[in-house]
């Protein structure tokens, strides 16, 4: 979540001050991993107005460390700008004058929805290690329940980038009749061995931190901050392209530091340490473990002997798939796998490979060509 | 260091049983970082016979976690095969029937040469945190002293891959009259911001391990094993191509493990944990910190306002530069920077971009085209 306040290059306004809401669910939810969530709450935000036909709702799914706070600011925290504020608002690419946009914090996250840091009513203590491992399918199920509770039978569109895009794809498979359009940006049909390997290093950094206490660190009044910092530094490397990193930080030495050894000597080190400290102060380690595992497990083709075309046959939505040339985490080749599988099924799919220098994070950036493509595609949706 | 015993595809024999030797140096060495090493020892191995003219010596420089044990085996440890055994031996690409080959463990390493785990004579305790940070230039200086001690005024060739290749390049700059040929494989003229970032994550994992004790862990009877494991896992990811990882491990689930959460579920996780445990059992953390810093600092163009051509103007050697298509750590583009700078100076340089799937580690692999190029180039050296 990068705060940015400038109007995006494609125009429009911010939704302004927003207020999150909570919704509690009492019907037990059977998770794909075998566990059952007896009850849980989801935190969400909405922007714009649901029309009389209840046909103009757009669901925004979030990526690893983001939340329901997709657009606008909070009255008491005006610098906390929603993570996709440059894309969503009145007159923006996702136009809240036309659409009723919903952002929801995923189950297991740490921004208000029930997660490992929440109190387990059965014990009166934080869930901790006992909180189940959730999957992309589980998130989509909880989002579908939220939609039903809000009176939305069918989404005009489900949109997301990275892990959010994977949820948008899963929506078209889990609930093909409840989603009209799906925007899948900077995503992949499944993680590569290298992607899983990076996740595993981050998890091992967290779980081998002496302050992890097997996941029940809350009771000890500590957090596995060392591990979280390592995880975040590593994440940042994979989110940025080598070129973007070079342009932002080069390999500039900080003044007069050569030869200090372990102290910060290069700008890139200073940046990573700063990001790591910031992250460790607000993100829950158990959430990090669960979200990276959900990423590892996502593989709709797995039940079809690896045949992605067979897996996507049941999708009915119209698709926009977007990739970014410098994204080496989920490269354009991975997006093209999705496009090919959809075309094999003669689905309606638009594909944009955006020449952007920012790496994986490009899906969060203000980029006129990227936003122009999204705007044109959204404009064609007639709710 | 991967043990391998099969004869390489390009033929030849192993040098067989080898024995390391040690040489002590009493003349203080001024290091580039400002410190002075009062005395130190280097461990080395030799293969083949130095000719009467003392003109057939080849120095092999090692990369991050390797050593002086370049070829052959030890009588009491026949499975411990030298890390470049497939390239070096009688009838091999670097033919020990023609050349007198020297492998040397770098100052600051942990395989016999003086390093942070050695006893500091001034205190009677391990150097630990007090051991100076060394540079590629420093290593080349110590290697030059070793050569002098062995009666070698000029090397027929200095060869190495990765960080070893960077030392070979530095040799041509620090001692242009003492090196006839230089083989630079899978190297770079300087690390990118992304390369430095990966090193920094590894270092932070080590230095924030509670068992690090500011670098003086020897006295506490512990090693920062958690940090070393993270560093090694991360290293492995950057040494292998995404494709090689996919081919070796795919994203295969281990049988019946889906949904276990934090336990090993994918083959790649099992591989990384195994490699990490093995590494943490033998490698010294302080050495890891110093060698990665030497990598960060290497930048011969820095003193020439970033002009690599100007920096390489003083080189006199004949060069072979080799890169590997799937190496994303030091990509072929980085090798081409070296080639271009040498050509700008009208140096004699051959360049081979080998189509190899293994990633950065390809320079260690038995690859007929790669070894064929090295053989042809070495055959042209007339000592």
XYZ file of C-alpha atoms in Angstrom:
766
model
C 0.000 0.000 0.000
C 1.730 3.090 -1.220
C 0.115 6.337 -0.247
C -0.189 8.699 -3.186
C -2.266 11.812 -3.414
C -1.610 13.254 -6.868
C -4.404 12.838 -9.405
C -3.599 9.988 -11.796
C -2.548 10.801 -15.327
C -5.885 9.494 -16.586
C -7.839 12.016 -14.514
C -10.846 11.728 -12.227
C -11.178 12.455 -8.532
C -10.646 10.587 -5.314
C -13.680 9.073 -3.584
C -12.683 11.218 -0.610
C -13.343 10.205 2.971
C -14.412 6.590 3.404
C -15.472 4.452 6.358
C -14.917 0.724 6.722
C -17.706 -1.599 7.867
C -17.763 -5.060 9.432
C -20.054 -7.975 8.761
C -20.212 -11.062 10.957
C -20.941 -14.524 9.566
C -22.284 -17.241 11.851
C -22.743 -20.070 9.363
C -19.715 -22.370 9.605
C -17.479 -22.327 6.558
C -15.813 -25.554 5.390
C -12.314 -24.679 4.192
C -10.558 -26.480 1.367
C -7.785 -27.622 3.704
C -10.293 -29.546 5.808
C -10.800 -27.182 8.735
C -14.073 -25.420 9.506
C -14.360 -21.760 10.489
C -17.264 -21.689 12.930
C -17.809 -17.935 12.670
C -15.861 -14.971 11.348
C -16.151 -11.320 10.393
C -15.089 -9.493 7.246
C -14.132 -5.848 7.071
C -14.969 -4.029 3.872
C -15.414 -0.634 2.259
C -17.749 0.514 -0.496
C -17.537 3.433 -2.897
C -20.302 4.694 -5.189
C -23.955 3.635 -5.116
C -25.533 0.254 -5.759
C -28.122 0.756 -8.498
C -31.718 -0.362 -8.218
C -31.085 -3.477 -10.295
C -28.120 -4.320 -8.007
C -26.165 -4.945 -11.165
C -23.323 -2.417 -10.949
C -21.213 -3.943 -8.175
C -17.466 -4.375 -8.676
C -15.429 -6.447 -6.253
C -11.766 -5.568 -5.722
C -9.610 -8.432 -4.446
C -6.374 -7.562 -2.684
C -2.860 -8.927 -2.927
C -0.504 -10.160 -0.231
C -0.139 -7.219 2.118
C -3.028 -4.987 1.098
C -6.533 -4.668 2.492
C -10.130 -3.545 2.024
C -8.889 0.060 1.975
C -8.776 0.328 -1.811
C -9.640 3.994 -2.410
C -10.106 7.281 -0.578
C -8.801 8.324 2.814
C -9.928 8.117 6.415
C -11.212 11.255 8.149
C -8.826 10.733 11.043
C -5.914 9.567 8.864
C -5.884 11.627 5.669
C -2.476 10.324 4.608
C -3.700 6.717 4.521
C -4.708 6.613 0.852
C -6.298 3.424 -0.526
C -3.900 1.196 -2.441
C -5.725 1.472 -5.770
C -6.902 5.053 -5.345
C -5.294 6.065 -8.640
C -7.557 3.613 -10.507
C -10.838 3.958 -8.633
C -12.997 7.056 -8.078
C -15.448 9.419 -9.767
C -14.314 9.748 -13.368
C -11.426 7.334 -12.870
C -10.799 4.155 -14.868
C -13.039 2.262 -12.476
C -15.669 4.984 -12.281
C -17.527 5.143 -8.980
C -20.122 7.389 -10.651
C -21.148 4.251 -12.535
C -20.051 1.378 -10.324
C -20.575 0.342 -6.721
C -17.105 -0.771 -5.718
C -16.405 -3.089 -2.794
C -13.050 -3.700 -1.175
C -12.862 -6.576 1.311
C -10.142 -7.678 3.689
C -9.508 -11.382 3.262
C -10.162 -13.975 5.927
C -6.889 -14.618 7.747
C -5.532 -11.135 7.088
C -4.704 -8.595 9.763
C -6.627 -5.451 8.887
C -9.955 -6.066 10.552
C -11.247 -9.349 9.167
C -10.925 -12.402 11.376
C -7.367 -13.658 11.348
C -4.710 -15.358 13.454
C -4.419 -12.306 15.739
C -8.178 -12.311 16.427
C -9.601 -13.783 19.596
C -10.840 -17.342 19.149
C -14.192 -17.360 20.983
C -13.640 -21.010 21.868
C -10.567 -20.198 23.957
C -10.754 -16.495 24.664
C -7.196 -16.171 23.359
C -5.718 -15.219 19.977
C -6.063 -17.943 17.355
C -2.323 -17.936 16.670
C -1.028 -21.205 15.280
C -4.523 -22.711 15.478
C -5.876 -20.404 12.792
C -6.486 -22.530 9.705
C -4.572 -22.217 6.448
C -6.910 -20.706 3.881
C -6.906 -20.904 0.091
C -7.849 -18.631 -2.780
C -10.998 -20.746 -3.159
C -11.871 -20.095 0.498
C -11.465 -16.356 0.047
C -13.733 -16.401 -2.978
C -16.313 -18.342 -0.956
C -16.241 -15.750 1.823
C -16.482 -12.929 -0.697
C -19.507 -14.624 -2.278
C -21.181 -14.783 1.129
C -20.437 -11.115 1.677
C -21.962 -10.308 -1.724
C -25.099 -12.251 -0.860
C -25.371 -10.450 2.471
C -25.118 -7.125 0.638
C -27.857 -8.177 -1.780
C -25.535 -8.654 -4.723
C -26.298 -11.787 -6.674
C -23.911 -11.058 -9.505
C -20.872 -8.797 -9.850
C -20.538 -6.635 -12.926
C -16.843 -7.266 -12.484
C -14.320 -8.801 -10.120
C -10.912 -7.169 -10.416
C -7.480 -7.556 -8.884
C -3.736 -7.586 -9.411
C -1.231 -10.271 -8.450
C -2.869 -12.497 -5.832
C -5.953 -10.299 -6.322
C -6.002 -11.290 -9.984
C -5.793 -14.941 -9.008
C -8.905 -14.438 -6.870
C -10.661 -12.762 -9.823
C -9.795 -15.801 -11.943
C -11.017 -18.168 -9.228
C -14.294 -16.231 -9.077
C -14.999 -17.113 -12.701
C -14.458 -20.785 -11.831
C -16.153 -21.045 -8.422
C -19.116 -18.827 -9.318
C -19.259 -18.595 -13.115
C -22.826 -17.252 -13.047
C -22.092 -14.576 -10.465
C -19.385 -12.623 -12.273
C -19.825 -10.789 -15.562
C -16.286 -9.564 -16.115
C -12.898 -10.321 -14.628
C -9.772 -8.153 -14.668
C -6.643 -10.169 -13.972
C -3.511 -8.019 -13.719
C 0.069 -9.164 -13.090
C -1.066 -12.653 -12.130
C -0.221 -16.257 -12.914
C -2.225 -19.483 -13.219
C 0.105 -21.007 -10.635
C 3.354 -20.215 -8.904
C 6.626 -21.454 -10.379
C 9.105 -23.448 -8.333
C 11.113 -20.229 -8.016
C 8.072 -18.306 -6.738
C 7.444 -21.009 -4.144
C 11.112 -20.987 -3.205
C 11.039 -17.246 -2.438
C 7.917 -17.758 -0.325
C 9.578 -20.604 1.513
C 12.634 -18.498 2.392
C 10.340 -15.793 3.775
C 8.387 -18.346 5.813
C 11.521 -19.958 7.179
C 12.833 -16.543 8.214
C 9.625 -16.030 10.213
C 9.205 -19.494 11.697
C 12.858 -19.799 12.772
C 12.759 -16.412 14.497
C 13.009 -17.227 18.227
C 10.155 -14.779 18.816
C 7.795 -16.844 16.650
C 6.965 -19.266 19.474
C 5.348 -21.724 17.102
C 2.904 -19.052 15.976
C 1.643 -18.200 19.468
C 3.814 -15.137 19.960
C 0.870 -12.932 20.954
C 0.796 -14.517 24.399
C 4.482 -13.719 24.820
C 4.018 -10.063 24.021
C 6.450 -10.220 21.083
C 6.350 -10.484 17.316
C 8.871 -12.298 15.078
C 10.102 -8.984 13.763
C 13.448 -10.228 12.485
C 11.736 -12.773 10.287
C 9.102 -10.334 9.081
C 11.794 -7.862 8.111
C 13.666 -10.463 6.079
C 10.405 -11.526 4.421
C 9.583 -7.960 3.483
C 13.041 -7.152 2.121
C 12.900 -10.251 -0.013
C 9.397 -9.382 -1.166
C 10.489 -5.943 -2.257
C 13.246 -7.380 -4.412
C 10.729 -9.513 -6.287
C 8.216 -6.681 -6.633
C 10.664 -4.350 -8.358
C 12.461 -4.831 -11.636
C 16.241 -4.763 -11.636
C 16.031 -1.632 -13.800
C 13.544 0.109 -11.502
C 15.793 -0.639 -8.553
C 18.797 0.638 -10.446
C 16.991 3.824 -11.434
C 15.630 4.464 -7.944
C 18.772 3.610 -6.009
C 21.463 2.711 -8.478
C 24.312 1.316 -6.508
C 25.022 4.722 -5.082
C 27.187 4.721 -2.045
C 25.967 6.884 0.767
C 28.458 9.651 1.329
C 31.794 8.598 2.781
C 30.697 5.182 3.885
C 32.981 2.932 1.875
C 34.508 0.223 3.937
C 32.238 0.413 6.943
C 31.461 -3.267 6.581
C 28.037 -4.115 7.916
C 26.597 -0.626 8.217
C 24.403 0.723 5.467
C 26.629 1.720 2.572
C 24.369 1.609 -0.464
C 21.089 3.468 -0.909
C 19.300 0.229 -1.730
C 20.185 -1.135 1.708
C 18.765 1.920 3.407
C 15.546 1.607 1.409
C 15.114 -2.087 2.184
C 15.761 -1.648 5.897
C 13.276 1.215 6.069
C 10.588 -0.786 4.268
C 11.299 -3.788 6.466
C 10.958 -1.842 9.708
C 7.739 -0.227 8.560
C 6.240 -3.563 7.542
C 7.213 -5.406 10.709
C 5.420 -2.743 12.734
C 2.015 -3.364 11.172
C 1.829 -6.778 9.512
C 1.012 -10.015 11.289
C 3.493 -12.849 10.783
C 0.874 -15.596 10.897
C -1.027 -13.789 8.175
C 2.115 -13.650 6.060
C 2.594 -17.392 6.424
C -0.989 -18.117 5.426
C -1.198 -15.773 2.470
C 2.058 -17.048 0.962
C 0.798 -20.619 1.365
C -2.442 -19.694 -0.394
C -0.283 -18.390 -3.229
C 1.734 -21.625 -3.365
C -1.390 -23.758 -3.468
C -3.274 -21.804 -6.130
C -3.366 -24.031 -9.205
C -6.777 -24.404 -10.850
C -5.306 -26.793 -13.417
C -4.131 -29.230 -10.739
C -7.461 -31.087 -10.632
C -7.328 -31.352 -14.434
C -3.958 -33.081 -14.708
C -2.293 -29.731 -15.297
C -4.567 -28.890 -18.265
C -5.335 -25.195 -17.744
C -7.662 -25.061 -20.743
C -9.785 -27.823 -19.227
C -9.702 -26.045 -15.872
C -10.961 -22.749 -17.309
C -13.708 -24.347 -19.449
C -16.360 -23.517 -16.891
C -15.576 -19.788 -16.833
C -18.278 -17.604 -18.416
C -17.004 -14.082 -17.723
C -15.468 -11.630 -20.154
C -11.809 -11.137 -19.343
C -9.182 -8.465 -19.384
C -5.725 -9.856 -18.705
C -2.907 -7.350 -18.164
C 0.792 -8.037 -17.744
C 3.832 -5.813 -17.464
C 7.015 -6.319 -19.471
C 9.411 -5.835 -16.557
C 7.493 -8.077 -14.114
C 9.853 -10.966 -13.391
C 7.793 -12.300 -10.483
C 4.759 -13.128 -12.635
C 6.079 -12.466 -16.108
C 3.969 -11.758 -19.205
C 4.505 -15.381 -20.251
C 2.429 -16.465 -17.247
C -0.425 -14.120 -18.202
C -0.291 -15.457 -21.738
C -0.882 -18.956 -20.365
C -4.175 -17.691 -18.947
C -5.060 -15.946 -22.213
C -4.309 -19.042 -24.259
C -6.399 -21.286 -22.018
C -9.323 -18.846 -22.260
C -8.987 -18.627 -26.032
C -8.894 -22.424 -26.226
C -12.360 -22.193 -24.696
C -13.393 -19.400 -27.092
C -13.908 -17.040 -24.200
C -14.086 -13.262 -24.681
C -10.644 -12.097 -23.576
C -8.683 -8.892 -24.094
C -4.976 -8.929 -23.355
C -2.644 -6.005 -22.780
C 1.091 -6.420 -22.275
C 2.077 -3.045 -20.905
C 5.609 -1.795 -21.516
C 6.288 -0.601 -17.973
C 9.602 -0.358 -16.125
C 8.399 -0.879 -12.549
C 8.326 -4.660 -12.316
C 5.539 -6.533 -10.560
C 4.444 -3.407 -8.679
C 3.448 -1.833 -11.997
C -0.129 -2.968 -11.417
C -0.305 -0.450 -8.548
C 1.231 2.409 -10.491
C -0.236 5.385 -12.242
C 0.476 4.458 -15.859
C -1.567 6.171 -18.581
C -1.479 3.239 -21.007
C -2.389 0.680 -18.361
C -5.162 2.809 -16.903
C -6.368 3.681 -20.404
C -6.810 -0.007 -21.196
C -8.685 -0.637 -17.958
C -10.867 2.431 -18.533
C -11.821 1.375 -22.055
C -12.659 -2.142 -20.903
C -14.670 -0.922 -17.895
C -16.498 1.623 -20.085
C -17.795 -1.253 -22.192
C -19.422 -2.892 -19.181
C -23.138 -2.072 -19.219
C -24.456 -3.027 -15.813
C 30.792 -27.179 -4.227
C 28.956 -30.036 -5.815
C 30.694 -33.363 -5.654
C 30.637 -35.115 -8.985
C 32.644 -38.130 -10.025
C 31.601 -38.925 -13.581
C 34.107 -38.094 -16.309
C 33.112 -34.858 -18.067
C 31.667 -35.033 -21.546
C 34.844 -33.499 -22.904
C 36.995 -36.324 -21.566
C 40.239 -36.409 -19.632
C 40.976 -37.802 -16.196
C 40.850 -36.556 -12.643
C 44.072 -35.363 -11.035
C 43.375 -38.019 -8.400
C 44.463 -37.662 -4.795
C 45.620 -34.176 -3.841
C 47.041 -32.602 -0.699
C 46.586 -29.015 0.416
C 49.496 -26.921 1.636
C 49.762 -23.810 3.789
C 51.997 -20.792 3.414
C 52.436 -18.147 6.103
C 53.050 -14.490 5.295
C 54.648 -12.214 7.854
C 54.866 -8.981 5.891
C 51.908 -6.790 6.910
C 49.328 -6.311 4.166
C 47.578 -2.959 3.811
C 43.954 -3.629 2.875
C 41.918 -1.372 0.659
C 39.429 -0.698 3.470
C 42.187 0.850 5.577
C 43.000 -2.006 7.958
C 46.319 -3.837 7.997
C 46.681 -7.614 8.270
C 49.864 -8.093 10.323
C 50.310 -11.725 9.311
C 48.191 -14.422 7.695
C 48.335 -17.841 6.077
C 46.919 -19.065 2.786
C 45.901 -22.645 2.045
C 46.346 -23.824 -1.509
C 46.583 -26.862 -3.761
C 48.565 -27.458 -6.930
C 48.066 -29.890 -9.792
C 50.544 -30.659 -12.555
C 54.176 -29.577 -12.714
C 55.718 -26.135 -12.908
C 57.980 -26.089 -15.972
C 61.610 -25.007 -15.903
C 60.741 -21.574 -17.291
C 58.075 -21.208 -14.566
C 55.775 -20.026 -17.304
C 52.946 -22.594 -17.253
C 51.176 -21.641 -14.007
C 47.410 -21.161 -13.998
C 45.690 -19.596 -11.009
C 42.111 -20.599 -10.243
C 40.118 -18.054 -8.216
C 37.109 -19.269 -6.296
C 33.592 -17.921 -5.865
C 31.587 -17.222 -2.747
C 31.452 -20.552 -0.949
C 34.188 -22.526 -2.699
C 37.821 -23.054 -1.773
C 41.310 -24.026 -2.841
C 40.048 -27.571 -3.411
C 39.500 -27.145 -7.142
C 40.243 -30.613 -8.500
C 40.877 -34.175 -7.370
C 39.972 -35.832 -4.087
C 41.505 -36.273 -0.660
C 42.924 -39.652 0.321
C 40.889 -39.663 3.516
C 37.758 -38.176 1.940
C 37.344 -39.613 -1.565
C 33.842 -38.161 -1.967
C 35.091 -34.612 -1.545
C 35.679 -33.850 -5.212
C 37.154 -30.452 -6.175
C 34.579 -27.941 -7.358
C 36.004 -27.580 -10.878
C 37.189 -31.175 -11.244
C 35.213 -31.584 -14.465
C 37.259 -28.804 -16.095
C 40.730 -29.431 -14.709
C 42.909 -32.549 -14.979
C 45.117 -34.544 -17.339
C 43.570 -34.218 -20.806
C 40.811 -31.979 -19.537
C 39.966 -28.498 -20.833
C 42.511 -27.039 -18.414
C 45.107 -29.718 -19.018
C 47.334 -30.459 -16.040
C 49.688 -32.332 -18.378
C 50.533 -28.886 -19.765
C 49.728 -26.488 -16.950
C 50.682 -26.119 -13.308
C 47.357 -25.248 -11.724
C 47.005 -23.512 -8.355
C 43.866 -23.248 -6.274
C 43.988 -20.888 -3.302
C 41.576 -20.269 -0.474
C 40.941 -16.555 -0.142
C 41.912 -14.494 2.869
C 38.866 -14.240 5.132
C 37.415 -17.550 4.016
C 36.873 -20.554 6.264
C 38.660 -23.455 4.603
C 42.164 -23.106 5.960
C 43.318 -19.613 5.051
C 43.285 -17.030 7.810
C 39.748 -15.840 8.415
C 37.364 -14.582 11.092
C 37.308 -17.983 12.792
C 41.126 -18.053 13.043
C 42.910 -17.154 16.244
C 44.113 -13.558 16.323
C 47.659 -13.829 17.737
C 47.249 -10.409 19.329
C 44.415 -11.602 21.575
C 44.635 -15.383 21.572
C 40.948 -15.514 20.636
C 39.118 -15.863 17.308
C 39.188 -12.712 15.209
C 35.387 -12.650 14.941
C 33.973 -9.191 14.342
C 37.477 -7.707 14.422
C 38.493 -9.470 11.226
C 38.771 -6.816 8.529
C 36.512 -6.556 5.519
C 38.521 -7.545 2.472
C 38.088 -6.653 -1.192
C 38.674 -8.352 -4.522
C 41.771 -6.171 -4.861
C 43.050 -7.458 -1.515
C 42.572 -11.064 -2.593
C 44.480 -10.441 -5.792
C 47.289 -8.874 -3.763
C 47.516 -11.924 -1.508
C 47.448 -14.238 -4.523
C 50.280 -12.247 -6.097
C 52.324 -12.679 -2.930
C 51.614 -16.401 -2.991
C 52.741 -16.558 -6.624
C 55.964 -14.767 -5.775
C 56.585 -17.145 -2.894
C 56.097 -20.082 -5.271
C 58.554 -18.560 -7.739
C 55.914 -17.580 -10.284
C 56.481 -14.142 -11.701
C 53.779 -14.355 -14.318
C 50.716 -16.559 -14.716
C 50.006 -18.130 -18.086
C 46.377 -17.642 -17.109
C 44.163 -16.594 -14.235
C 40.736 -18.172 -14.436
C 37.498 -18.129 -12.470
C 33.724 -18.040 -12.555
C 31.362 -15.613 -10.833
C 33.311 -13.880 -8.067
C 36.294 -15.917 -9.293
C 35.924 -14.277 -12.690
C 35.879 -10.871 -11.047
C 39.225 -11.722 -9.403
C 40.598 -12.801 -12.786
C 39.539 -9.437 -14.215
C 41.107 -7.594 -11.271
C 44.346 -9.491 -11.845
C 44.619 -7.951 -15.294
C 44.223 -4.503 -13.711
C 46.298 -4.850 -10.537
C 49.131 -6.829 -12.163
C 48.822 -6.355 -15.918
C 52.356 -7.629 -16.495
C 51.911 -10.748 -14.389
C 49.004 -12.383 -16.203
C 49.043 -13.584 -19.814
C 45.444 -14.723 -20.170
C 42.251 -14.293 -18.195
C 39.126 -16.456 -18.281
C 36.118 -14.625 -16.863
C 33.014 -16.827 -16.654
C 29.529 -15.865 -15.413
C 30.807 -12.596 -13.976
C 29.918 -8.924 -13.986
C 31.924 -5.691 -13.927
C 29.909 -4.684 -10.846
C 26.862 -5.811 -8.936
C 23.464 -4.353 -9.777
C 21.253 -2.803 -7.122
C 19.259 -6.055 -7.177
C 22.403 -8.135 -6.636
C 23.360 -5.946 -3.676
C 19.813 -6.198 -2.346
C 19.941 -10.000 -2.293
C 23.297 -9.847 -0.491
C 21.874 -7.405 2.016
C 18.918 -9.677 2.835
C 21.319 -12.559 3.429
C 23.527 -10.407 5.652
C 20.580 -9.100 7.658
C 19.358 -12.651 8.195
C 22.766 -13.491 9.674
C 23.386 -10.352 11.700
C 19.876 -10.292 13.227
C 20.135 -13.937 14.290
C 20.331 -13.803 18.113
C 23.196 -16.288 17.911
C 25.319 -13.839 15.907
C 26.469 -11.945 19.010
C 27.826 -9.080 16.951
C 30.106 -11.492 15.096
C 31.745 -12.934 18.214
C 29.635 -16.073 18.386
C 32.660 -18.364 18.617
C 33.131 -17.422 22.269
C 29.503 -18.325 22.950
C 29.835 -21.776 21.437
C 27.084 -21.131 18.893
C 26.759 -20.190 15.228
C 24.034 -18.027 13.671
C 22.609 -21.070 11.938
C 19.156 -19.658 11.269
C 20.621 -16.729 9.402
C 23.100 -18.872 7.488
C 20.276 -21.155 6.379
C 18.221 -18.241 5.091
C 21.278 -16.862 3.290
C 21.949 -20.196 1.633
C 18.349 -20.784 0.545
C 18.278 -17.335 -0.991
C 21.617 -17.928 -2.668
C 20.386 -21.135 -4.245
C 17.417 -19.355 -5.765
C 19.718 -16.880 -7.477
C 22.152 -19.578 -8.627
C 19.509 -21.569 -10.474
C 17.359 -20.526 -13.385
C 13.597 -20.620 -12.954
C 13.518 -23.300 -15.668
C 16.221 -25.419 -14.030
C 14.351 -25.256 -10.749
C 11.133 -26.188 -12.501
C 12.800 -29.111 -14.237
C 14.525 -30.367 -11.108
C 11.619 -29.933 -8.720
C 8.670 -28.615 -10.664
C 6.111 -27.590 -8.169
C 5.511 -31.204 -7.305
C 3.707 -31.774 -4.095
C 5.203 -34.400 -1.880
C 2.749 -37.246 -1.583
C -0.394 -36.525 0.410
C 0.890 -33.385 2.006
C -1.576 -30.810 0.719
C -2.855 -28.544 3.426
C -0.255 -29.256 6.075
C 0.514 -25.586 6.319
C 4.077 -24.960 7.388
C 5.490 -28.427 6.864
C 7.347 -29.231 3.679
C 4.811 -29.712 0.917
C 6.724 -29.023 -2.275
C 9.903 -30.737 -3.429
C 11.633 -27.389 -3.841
C 11.146 -26.691 -0.139
C 12.709 -29.988 0.811
C 15.686 -29.288 -1.452
C 16.251 -25.799 -0.069
C 16.028 -26.912 3.553
C 18.473 -29.725 2.916
C 20.969 -27.405 1.213
C 20.545 -24.858 3.989
C 21.227 -27.355 6.758
C 24.286 -28.699 4.967
C 25.687 -25.217 4.415
C 25.100 -23.993 7.960
C 27.085 -26.968 9.240
C 30.305 -26.032 7.448
C 30.327 -22.380 6.425
C 31.373 -19.505 8.650
C 28.881 -16.662 8.949
C 31.523 -13.944 9.274
C 33.091 -15.193 6.061
C 29.720 -14.985 4.321
C 29.330 -11.380 5.413
C 32.785 -10.437 4.180
C 32.630 -12.194 0.833
C 29.240 -10.709 -0.032
C 30.580 -7.262 0.877
C 33.578 -7.812 -1.381
C 31.101 -8.596 -4.151
C 29.125 -5.411 -3.458
C 32.244 -3.267 -3.524
C 33.778 -4.685 -6.693
C 33.546 -1.936 -9.293
C 36.760 -1.223 -11.227
C 35.008 1.593 -13.124
C 34.183 3.476 -9.921
C 37.522 5.297 -9.853
C 36.961 6.264 -13.502
C 33.585 7.991 -13.048
C 31.842 4.795 -14.068
C 33.736 4.519 -17.365
C 34.546 0.814 -17.626
C 36.512 1.257 -20.841
C 38.813 3.708 -19.108
C 39.109 1.338 -16.144
C 40.157 -1.604 -18.305
C 42.641 0.380 -20.401
C 45.563 -0.862 -18.350
C 44.752 -4.564 -18.917
C 47.241 -6.379 -21.147
C 46.020 -9.983 -21.005
C 44.179 -11.966 -23.649
C 40.647 -12.630 -22.522
C 38.000 -15.291 -22.762
C 34.653 -14.080 -21.443
C 31.904 -16.673 -21.054
C 28.283 -16.118 -20.102
C 25.262 -18.398 -19.881
C 21.878 -17.562 -21.378
C 19.829 -18.594 -18.336
C 22.036 -16.827 -15.770
C 19.798 -14.139 -14.260
C 22.210 -13.340 -11.425
C 24.970 -12.105 -13.723
C 23.256 -12.127 -17.076
C 25.015 -12.243 -20.465
C 24.383 -8.499 -20.763
C 26.791 -7.959 -17.870
C 29.505 -10.045 -19.554
C 28.973 -8.093 -22.770
C 29.753 -4.906 -20.832
C 33.182 -6.366 -20.057
C 33.666 -7.463 -23.655
C 32.698 -4.048 -24.987
C 35.068 -2.242 -22.631
C 37.910 -4.556 -23.663
C 37.148 -4.083 -27.348
C 37.076 -0.316 -26.818
C 40.692 -0.784 -25.760
C 41.436 -3.078 -28.752
C 42.247 -5.924 -26.405
C 42.320 -9.535 -27.608
C 39.021 -10.931 -26.351
C 36.976 -14.002 -27.223
C 33.385 -14.134 -26.080
C 31.094 -17.148 -25.777
C 27.444 -16.877 -24.782
C 26.591 -20.460 -23.955
C 22.996 -21.594 -24.376
C 22.710 -23.444 -21.049
C 19.625 -24.063 -18.911
C 21.234 -24.186 -15.461
C 21.364 -20.524 -14.547
C 24.357 -18.974 -12.809
C 25.623 -22.385 -11.661
C 26.225 -23.314 -15.308
C 29.861 -22.262 -14.940
C 30.326 -25.257 -12.622
C 28.552 -27.726 -14.875
C 29.789 -30.306 -17.305
C 28.670 -28.753 -20.589
C 30.379 -29.895 -23.782
C 30.048 -26.571 -25.613
C 31.274 -24.542 -22.650
C 34.177 -26.872 -21.928
C 34.955 -27.061 -25.649
C 35.356 -23.285 -25.804
C 37.593 -23.249 -22.737
C 39.667 -26.132 -24.109
C 40.216 -24.437 -27.467
C 41.220 -21.189 -25.781
C 43.561 -22.916 -23.308
C 45.105 -24.988 -26.128
C 46.165 -21.746 -27.780
C 48.145 -20.672 -24.751
C 51.837 -21.399 -25.341
C 53.540 -21.091 -22.003
